[in-house]
JSON list of C-alpha atoms in Angstrom, two decimals:
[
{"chain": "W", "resi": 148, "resn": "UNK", "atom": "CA", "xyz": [90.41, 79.08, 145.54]},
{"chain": "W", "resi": 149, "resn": "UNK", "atom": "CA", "xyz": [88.45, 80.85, 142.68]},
{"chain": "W", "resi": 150, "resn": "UNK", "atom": "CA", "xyz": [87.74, 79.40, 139.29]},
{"chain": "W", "resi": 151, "resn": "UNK", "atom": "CA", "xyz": [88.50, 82.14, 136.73]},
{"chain": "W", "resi": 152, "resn": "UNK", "atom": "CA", "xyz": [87.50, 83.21, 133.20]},
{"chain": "W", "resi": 153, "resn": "UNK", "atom": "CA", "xyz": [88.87, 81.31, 130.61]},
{"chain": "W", "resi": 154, "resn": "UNK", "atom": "CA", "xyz": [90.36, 83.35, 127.68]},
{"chain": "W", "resi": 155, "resn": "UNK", "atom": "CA", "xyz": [88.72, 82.41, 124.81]},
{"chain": "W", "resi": 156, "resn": "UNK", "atom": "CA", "xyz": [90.48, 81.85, 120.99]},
{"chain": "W", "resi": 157, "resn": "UNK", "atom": "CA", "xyz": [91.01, 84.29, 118.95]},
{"chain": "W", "resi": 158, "resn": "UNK", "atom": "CA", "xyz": [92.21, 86.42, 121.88]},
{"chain": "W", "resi": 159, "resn": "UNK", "atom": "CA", "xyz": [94.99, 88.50, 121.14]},
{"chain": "W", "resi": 160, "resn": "UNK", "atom": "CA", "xyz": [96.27, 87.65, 125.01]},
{"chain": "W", "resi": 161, "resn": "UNK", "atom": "CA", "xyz": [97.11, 83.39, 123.65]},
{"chain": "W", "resi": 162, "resn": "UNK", "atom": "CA", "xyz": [99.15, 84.68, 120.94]},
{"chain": "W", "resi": 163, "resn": "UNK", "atom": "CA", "xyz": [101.93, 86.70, 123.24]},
{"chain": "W", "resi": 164, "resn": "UNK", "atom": "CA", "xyz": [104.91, 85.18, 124.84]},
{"chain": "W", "resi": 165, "resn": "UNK", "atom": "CA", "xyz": [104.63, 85.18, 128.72]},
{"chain": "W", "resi": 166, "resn": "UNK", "atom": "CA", "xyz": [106.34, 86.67, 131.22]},
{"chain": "W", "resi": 167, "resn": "UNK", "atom": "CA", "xyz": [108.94, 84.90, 133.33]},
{"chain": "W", "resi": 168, "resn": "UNK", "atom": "CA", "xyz": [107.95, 83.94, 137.34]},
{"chain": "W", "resi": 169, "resn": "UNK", "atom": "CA", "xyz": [110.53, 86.10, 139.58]},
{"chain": "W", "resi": 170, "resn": "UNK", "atom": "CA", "xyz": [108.67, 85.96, 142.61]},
{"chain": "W", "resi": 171, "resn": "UNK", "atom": "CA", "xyz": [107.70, 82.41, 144.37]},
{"chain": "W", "resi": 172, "resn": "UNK", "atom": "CA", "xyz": [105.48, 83.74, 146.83]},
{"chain": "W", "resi": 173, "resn": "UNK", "atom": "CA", "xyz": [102.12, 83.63, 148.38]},
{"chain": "W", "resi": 174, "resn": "UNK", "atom": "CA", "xyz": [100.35, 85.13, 145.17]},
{"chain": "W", "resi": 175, "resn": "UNK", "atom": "CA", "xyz": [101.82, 82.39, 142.86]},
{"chain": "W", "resi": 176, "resn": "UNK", "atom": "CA", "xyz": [100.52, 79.80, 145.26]},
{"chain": "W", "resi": 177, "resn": "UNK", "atom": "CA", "xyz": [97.22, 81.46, 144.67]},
{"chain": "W", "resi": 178, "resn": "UNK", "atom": "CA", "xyz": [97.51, 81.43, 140.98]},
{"chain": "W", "resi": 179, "resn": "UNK", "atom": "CA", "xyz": [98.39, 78.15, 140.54]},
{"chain": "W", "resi": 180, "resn": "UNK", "atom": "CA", "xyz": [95.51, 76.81, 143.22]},
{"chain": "W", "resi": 181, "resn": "UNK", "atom": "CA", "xyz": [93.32, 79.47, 140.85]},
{"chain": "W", "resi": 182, "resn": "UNK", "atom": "CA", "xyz": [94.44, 77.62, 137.53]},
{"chain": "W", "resi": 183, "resn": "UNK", "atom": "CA", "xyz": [93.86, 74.00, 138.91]},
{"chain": "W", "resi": 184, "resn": "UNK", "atom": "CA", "xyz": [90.44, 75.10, 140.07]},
{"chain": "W", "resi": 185, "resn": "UNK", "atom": "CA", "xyz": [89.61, 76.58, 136.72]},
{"chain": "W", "resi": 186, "resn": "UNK", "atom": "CA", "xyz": [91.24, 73.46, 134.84]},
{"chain": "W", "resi": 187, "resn": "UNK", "atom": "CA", "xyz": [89.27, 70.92, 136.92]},
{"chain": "W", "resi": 188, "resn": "UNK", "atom": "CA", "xyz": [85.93, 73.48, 135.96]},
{"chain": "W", "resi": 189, "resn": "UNK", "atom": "CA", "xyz": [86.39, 73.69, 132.13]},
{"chain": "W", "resi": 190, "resn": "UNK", "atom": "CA", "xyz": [87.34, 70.84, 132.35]},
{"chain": "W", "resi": 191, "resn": "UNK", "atom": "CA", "xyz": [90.46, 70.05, 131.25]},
{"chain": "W", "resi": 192, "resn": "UNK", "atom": "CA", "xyz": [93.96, 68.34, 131.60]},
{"chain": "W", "resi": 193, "resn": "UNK", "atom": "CA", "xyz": [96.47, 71.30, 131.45]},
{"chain": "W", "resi": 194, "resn": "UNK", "atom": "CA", "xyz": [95.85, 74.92, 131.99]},
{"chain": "W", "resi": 195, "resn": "UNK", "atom": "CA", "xyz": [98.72, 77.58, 131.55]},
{"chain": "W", "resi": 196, "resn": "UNK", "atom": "CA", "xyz": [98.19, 81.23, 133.22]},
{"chain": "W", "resi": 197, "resn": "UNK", "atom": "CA", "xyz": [98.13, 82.86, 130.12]},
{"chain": "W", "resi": 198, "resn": "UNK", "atom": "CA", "xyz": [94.38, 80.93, 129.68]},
{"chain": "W", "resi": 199, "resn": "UNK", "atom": "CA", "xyz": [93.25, 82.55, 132.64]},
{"chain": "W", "resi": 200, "resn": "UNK", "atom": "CA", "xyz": [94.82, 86.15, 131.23]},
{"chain": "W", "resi": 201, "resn": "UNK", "atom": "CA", "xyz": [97.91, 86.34, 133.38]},
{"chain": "W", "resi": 202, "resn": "UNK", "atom": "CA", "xyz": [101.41, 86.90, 131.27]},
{"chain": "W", "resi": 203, "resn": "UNK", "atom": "CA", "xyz": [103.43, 84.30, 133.81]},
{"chain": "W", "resi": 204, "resn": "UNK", "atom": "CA", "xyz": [105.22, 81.35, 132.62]},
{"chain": "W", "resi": 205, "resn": "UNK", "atom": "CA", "xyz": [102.91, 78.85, 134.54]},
{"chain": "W", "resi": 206, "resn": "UNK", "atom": "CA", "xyz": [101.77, 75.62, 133.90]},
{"chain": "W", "resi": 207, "resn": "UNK", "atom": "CA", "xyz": [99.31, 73.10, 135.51]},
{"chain": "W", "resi": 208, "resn": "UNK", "atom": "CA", "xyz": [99.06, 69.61, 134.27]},
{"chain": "W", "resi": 209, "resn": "UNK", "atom": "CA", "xyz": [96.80, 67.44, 136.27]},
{"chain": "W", "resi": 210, "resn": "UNK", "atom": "CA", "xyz": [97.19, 63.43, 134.48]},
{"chain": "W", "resi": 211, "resn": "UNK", "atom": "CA", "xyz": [97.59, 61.40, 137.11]},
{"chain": "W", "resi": 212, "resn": "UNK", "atom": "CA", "xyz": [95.13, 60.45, 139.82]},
{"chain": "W", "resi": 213, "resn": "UNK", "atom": "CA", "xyz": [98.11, 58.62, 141.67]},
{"chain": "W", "resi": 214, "resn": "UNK", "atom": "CA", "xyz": [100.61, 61.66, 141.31]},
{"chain": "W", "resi": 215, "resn": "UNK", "atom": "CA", "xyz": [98.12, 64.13, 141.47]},
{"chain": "W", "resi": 216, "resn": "UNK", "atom": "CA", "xyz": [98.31, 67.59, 139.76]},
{"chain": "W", "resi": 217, "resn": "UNK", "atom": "CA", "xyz": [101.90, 69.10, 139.13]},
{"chain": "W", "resi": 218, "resn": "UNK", "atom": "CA", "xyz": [103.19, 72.85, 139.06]},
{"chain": "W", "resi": 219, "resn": "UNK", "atom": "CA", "xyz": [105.78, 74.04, 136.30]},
{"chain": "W", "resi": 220, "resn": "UNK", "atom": "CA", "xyz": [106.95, 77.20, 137.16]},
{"chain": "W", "resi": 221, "resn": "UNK", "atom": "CA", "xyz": [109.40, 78.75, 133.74]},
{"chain": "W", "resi": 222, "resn": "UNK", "atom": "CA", "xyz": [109.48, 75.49, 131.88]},
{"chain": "W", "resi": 223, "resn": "UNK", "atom": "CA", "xyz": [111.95, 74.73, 129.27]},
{"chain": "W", "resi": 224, "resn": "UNK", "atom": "CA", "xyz": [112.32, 72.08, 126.80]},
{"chain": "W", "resi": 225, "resn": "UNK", "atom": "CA", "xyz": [116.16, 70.87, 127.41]},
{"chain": "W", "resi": 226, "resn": "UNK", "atom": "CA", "xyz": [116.38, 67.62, 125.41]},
{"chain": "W", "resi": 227, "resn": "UNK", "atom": "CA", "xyz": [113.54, 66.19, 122.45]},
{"chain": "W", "resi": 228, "resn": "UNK", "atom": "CA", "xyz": [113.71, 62.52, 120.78]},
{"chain": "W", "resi": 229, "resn": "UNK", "atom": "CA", "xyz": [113.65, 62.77, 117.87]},
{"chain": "W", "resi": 230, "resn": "UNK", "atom": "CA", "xyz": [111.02, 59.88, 117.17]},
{"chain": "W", "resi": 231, "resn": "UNK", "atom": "CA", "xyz": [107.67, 61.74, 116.94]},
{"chain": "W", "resi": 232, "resn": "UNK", "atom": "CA", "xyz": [104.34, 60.50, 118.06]},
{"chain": "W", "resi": 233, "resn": "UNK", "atom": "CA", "xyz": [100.45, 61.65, 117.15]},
{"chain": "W", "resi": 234, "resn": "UNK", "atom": "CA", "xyz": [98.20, 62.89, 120.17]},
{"chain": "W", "resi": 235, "resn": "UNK", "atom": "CA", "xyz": [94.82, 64.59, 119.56]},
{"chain": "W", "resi": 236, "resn": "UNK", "atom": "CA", "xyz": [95.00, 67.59, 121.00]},
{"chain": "W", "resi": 237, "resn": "UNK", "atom": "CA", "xyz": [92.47, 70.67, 122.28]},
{"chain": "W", "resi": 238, "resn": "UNK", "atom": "CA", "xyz": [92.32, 73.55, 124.85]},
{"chain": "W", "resi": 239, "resn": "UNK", "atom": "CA", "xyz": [90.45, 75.02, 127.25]},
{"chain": "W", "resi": 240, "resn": "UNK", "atom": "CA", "xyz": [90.59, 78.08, 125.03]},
{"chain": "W", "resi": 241, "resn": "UNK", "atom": "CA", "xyz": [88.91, 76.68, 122.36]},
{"chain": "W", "resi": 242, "resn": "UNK", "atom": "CA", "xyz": [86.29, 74.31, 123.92]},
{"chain": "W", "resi": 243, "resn": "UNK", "atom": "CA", "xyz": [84.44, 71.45, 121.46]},
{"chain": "W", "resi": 244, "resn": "UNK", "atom": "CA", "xyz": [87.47, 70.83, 119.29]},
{"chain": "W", "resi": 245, "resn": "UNK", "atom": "CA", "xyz": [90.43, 69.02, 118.98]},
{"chain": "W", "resi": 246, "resn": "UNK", "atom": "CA", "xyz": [92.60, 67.39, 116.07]},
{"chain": "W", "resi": 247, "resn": "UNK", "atom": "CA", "xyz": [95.72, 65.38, 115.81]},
{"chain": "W", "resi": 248, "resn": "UNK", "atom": "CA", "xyz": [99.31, 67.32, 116.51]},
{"chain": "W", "resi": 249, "resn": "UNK", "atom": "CA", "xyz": [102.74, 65.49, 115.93]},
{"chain": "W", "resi": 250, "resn": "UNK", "atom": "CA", "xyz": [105.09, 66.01, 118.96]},
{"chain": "W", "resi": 251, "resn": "UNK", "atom": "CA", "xyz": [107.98, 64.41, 120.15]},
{"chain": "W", "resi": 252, "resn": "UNK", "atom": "CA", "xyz": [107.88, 60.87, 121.73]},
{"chain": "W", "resi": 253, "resn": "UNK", "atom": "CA", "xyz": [109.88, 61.84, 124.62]},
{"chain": "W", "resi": 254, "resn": "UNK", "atom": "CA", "xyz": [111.72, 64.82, 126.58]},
{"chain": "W", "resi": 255, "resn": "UNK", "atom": "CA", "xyz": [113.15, 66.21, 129.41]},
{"chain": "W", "resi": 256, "resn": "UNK", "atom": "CA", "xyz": [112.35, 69.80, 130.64]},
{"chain": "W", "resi": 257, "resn": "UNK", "atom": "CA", "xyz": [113.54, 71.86, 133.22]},
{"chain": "W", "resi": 258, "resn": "UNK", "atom": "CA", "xyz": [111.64, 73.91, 135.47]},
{"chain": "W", "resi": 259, "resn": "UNK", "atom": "CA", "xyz": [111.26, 75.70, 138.90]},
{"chain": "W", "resi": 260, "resn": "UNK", "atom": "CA", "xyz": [108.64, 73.99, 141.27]},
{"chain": "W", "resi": 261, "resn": "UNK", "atom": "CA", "xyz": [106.29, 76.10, 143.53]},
{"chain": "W", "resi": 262, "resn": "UNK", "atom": "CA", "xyz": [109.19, 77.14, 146.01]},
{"chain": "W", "resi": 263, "resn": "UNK", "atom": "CA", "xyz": [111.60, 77.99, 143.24]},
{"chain": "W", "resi": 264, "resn": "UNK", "atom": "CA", "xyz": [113.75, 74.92, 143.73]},
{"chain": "W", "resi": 265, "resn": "UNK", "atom": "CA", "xyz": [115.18, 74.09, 139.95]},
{"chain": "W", "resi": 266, "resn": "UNK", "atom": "CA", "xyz": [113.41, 70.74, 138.76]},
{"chain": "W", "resi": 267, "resn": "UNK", "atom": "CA", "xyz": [114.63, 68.61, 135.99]},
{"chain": "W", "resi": 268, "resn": "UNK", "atom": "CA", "xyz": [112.00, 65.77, 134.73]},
{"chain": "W", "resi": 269, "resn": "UNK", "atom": "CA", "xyz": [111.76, 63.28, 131.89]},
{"chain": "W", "resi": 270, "resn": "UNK", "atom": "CA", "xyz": [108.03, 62.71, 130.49]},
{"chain": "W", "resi": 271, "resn": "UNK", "atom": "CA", "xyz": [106.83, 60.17, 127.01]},
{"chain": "W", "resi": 272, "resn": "UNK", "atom": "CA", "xyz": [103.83, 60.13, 125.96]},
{"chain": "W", "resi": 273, "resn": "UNK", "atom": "CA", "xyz": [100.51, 62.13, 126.89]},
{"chain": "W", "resi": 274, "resn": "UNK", "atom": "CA", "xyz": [102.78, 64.01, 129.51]},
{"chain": "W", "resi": 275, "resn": "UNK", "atom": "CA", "xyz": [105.39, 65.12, 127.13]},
{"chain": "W", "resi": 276, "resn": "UNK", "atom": "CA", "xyz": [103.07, 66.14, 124.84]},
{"chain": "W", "resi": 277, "resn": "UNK", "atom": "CA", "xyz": [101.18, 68.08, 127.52]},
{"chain": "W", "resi": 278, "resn": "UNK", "atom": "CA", "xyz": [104.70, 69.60, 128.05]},
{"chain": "W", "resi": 279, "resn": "UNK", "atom": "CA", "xyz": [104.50, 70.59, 124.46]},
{"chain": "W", "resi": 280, "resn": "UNK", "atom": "CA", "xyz": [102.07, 72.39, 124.32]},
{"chain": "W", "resi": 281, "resn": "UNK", "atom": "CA", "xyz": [101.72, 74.19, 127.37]},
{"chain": "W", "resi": 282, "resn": "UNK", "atom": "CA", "xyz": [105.32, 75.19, 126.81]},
{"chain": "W", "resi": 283, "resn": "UNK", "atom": "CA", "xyz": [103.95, 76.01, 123.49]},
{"chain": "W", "resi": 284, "resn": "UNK", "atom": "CA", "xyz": [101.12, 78.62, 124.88]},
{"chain": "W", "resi": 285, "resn": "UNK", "atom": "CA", "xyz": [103.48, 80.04, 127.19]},
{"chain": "W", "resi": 286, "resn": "UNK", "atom": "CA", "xyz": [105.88, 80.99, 124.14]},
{"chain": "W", "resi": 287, "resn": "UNK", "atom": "CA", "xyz": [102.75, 82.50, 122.19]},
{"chain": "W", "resi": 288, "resn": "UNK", "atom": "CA", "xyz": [102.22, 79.60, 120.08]},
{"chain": "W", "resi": 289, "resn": "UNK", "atom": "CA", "xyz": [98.85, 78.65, 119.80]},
{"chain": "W", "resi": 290, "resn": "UNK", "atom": "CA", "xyz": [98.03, 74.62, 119.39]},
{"chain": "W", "resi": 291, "resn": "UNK", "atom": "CA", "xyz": [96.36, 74.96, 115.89]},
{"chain": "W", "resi": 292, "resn": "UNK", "atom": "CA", "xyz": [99.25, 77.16, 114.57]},
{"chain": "W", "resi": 293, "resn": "UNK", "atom": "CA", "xyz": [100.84, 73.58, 114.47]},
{"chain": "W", "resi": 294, "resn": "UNK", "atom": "CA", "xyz": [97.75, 72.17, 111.81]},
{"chain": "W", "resi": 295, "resn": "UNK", "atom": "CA", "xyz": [98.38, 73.16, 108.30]},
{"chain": "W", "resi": 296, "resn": "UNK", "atom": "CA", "xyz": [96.11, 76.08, 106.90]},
{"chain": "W", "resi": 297, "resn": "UNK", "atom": "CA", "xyz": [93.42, 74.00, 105.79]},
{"chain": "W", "resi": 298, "resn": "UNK", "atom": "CA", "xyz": [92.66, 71.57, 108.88]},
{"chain": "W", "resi": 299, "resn": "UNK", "atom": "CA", "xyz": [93.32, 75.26, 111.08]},
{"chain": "W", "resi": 300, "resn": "UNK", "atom": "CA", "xyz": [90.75, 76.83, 109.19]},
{"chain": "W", "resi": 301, "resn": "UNK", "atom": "CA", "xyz": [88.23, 73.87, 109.00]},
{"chain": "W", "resi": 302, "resn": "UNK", "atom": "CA", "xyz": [88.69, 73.49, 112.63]},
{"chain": "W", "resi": 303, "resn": "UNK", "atom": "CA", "xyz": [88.17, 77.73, 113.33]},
{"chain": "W", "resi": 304, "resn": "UNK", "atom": "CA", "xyz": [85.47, 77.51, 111.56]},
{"chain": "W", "resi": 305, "resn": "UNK", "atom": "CA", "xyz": [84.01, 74.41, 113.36]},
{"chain": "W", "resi": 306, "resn": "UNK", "atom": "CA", "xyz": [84.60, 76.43, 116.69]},
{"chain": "W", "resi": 307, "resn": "UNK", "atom": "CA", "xyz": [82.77, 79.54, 115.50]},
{"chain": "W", "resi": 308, "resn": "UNK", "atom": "CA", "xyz": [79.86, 77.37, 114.86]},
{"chain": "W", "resi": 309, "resn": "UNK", "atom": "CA", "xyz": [79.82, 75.72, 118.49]},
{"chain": "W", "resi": 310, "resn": "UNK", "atom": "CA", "xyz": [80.14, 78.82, 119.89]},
{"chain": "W", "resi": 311, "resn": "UNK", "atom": "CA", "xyz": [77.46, 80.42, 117.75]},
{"chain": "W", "resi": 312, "resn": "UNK", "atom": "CA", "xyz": [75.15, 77.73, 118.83]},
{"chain": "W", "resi": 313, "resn": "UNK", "atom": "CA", "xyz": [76.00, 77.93, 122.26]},
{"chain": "W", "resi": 314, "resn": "UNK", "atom": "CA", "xyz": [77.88, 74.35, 122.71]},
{"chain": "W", "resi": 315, "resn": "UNK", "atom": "CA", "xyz": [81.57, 76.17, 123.65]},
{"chain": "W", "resi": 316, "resn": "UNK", "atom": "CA", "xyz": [80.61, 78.16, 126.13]}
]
């Protein structure tokens, strides 16, 4: 179990689409211990692999003290309501700031679990959004591509002057 370096916005690395999982083996067990480690560290709710720098479509969303933390190995959105809710929203990537994102109320993904067994799961509220968003890294899409130019650029800017001062890092 390792905590590992965080990539930090405006890395190039957040903005590509990652790479499918082929291979459920030892060495994805490792990453995903690797990402919970470095999600509980940062800390944070959801981590996806491309925040740690590795091009895998892998999420980690720990919400739940009961359930504990859950593995999403090539998650896909499958079905969206179409009511929309507001969450405030962040990332580990971009420490000290967050804003408010509309997402869908509810949805159902599909995934592979840690074994490669095919998943299916229905999530509403913080968990689908969660869903949302991490799917959302793993496809390249940045959170605060989501804001319009303004709030994104109020919000960069905000960010370069936390981690200027030392309070993101």
């Amino acid at each position: 179990m390792t905590v590992r370096p965080i990539v930090r916005y405006p890395d190039p690395r957040l903005a590509l689409p990652a790479q499918p999982v082929t291979a459920f083996d030892g060495a994805l067990r490792e990453l995903a211990t690797d990402m919970l480690e470095t999600m509980h560290a940062a800390p944070g709710i959801g981590i996806t692999a491309p925040h740690i720098g590795v091009s895998l479509r892998v999420v980690v969303l720990d919400l739940d003290p009961v359930d504990g933390a859950r593995t999403y190995v090539n998650p896909e959105i499958i079905w969206a309501s179409p009511e929309m809710i507001m969450h405030q929203e962040g990332s580990v990537s971009m420490p000290g700031v967050n804003d408010d994102i509309e997402r869908h109320a509810r949805l159902r993904i599909s995934y592979r679990d840690i074994d490669g067994h095919a998943r299916t799961e229905e999530s509403q509220g913080l968990r689908a959004v969660c869903h949302q968003h991490e799917i959302d890294q793993l496809n390249g899409m940045f959170w605060i591509r989501r804001l319009s130019r303004l709030k994104r650029e109020r919000l960069i800017k905000r960010f370069e002057k936390l981690s200027r001062d030392g309070a993101a890092n």
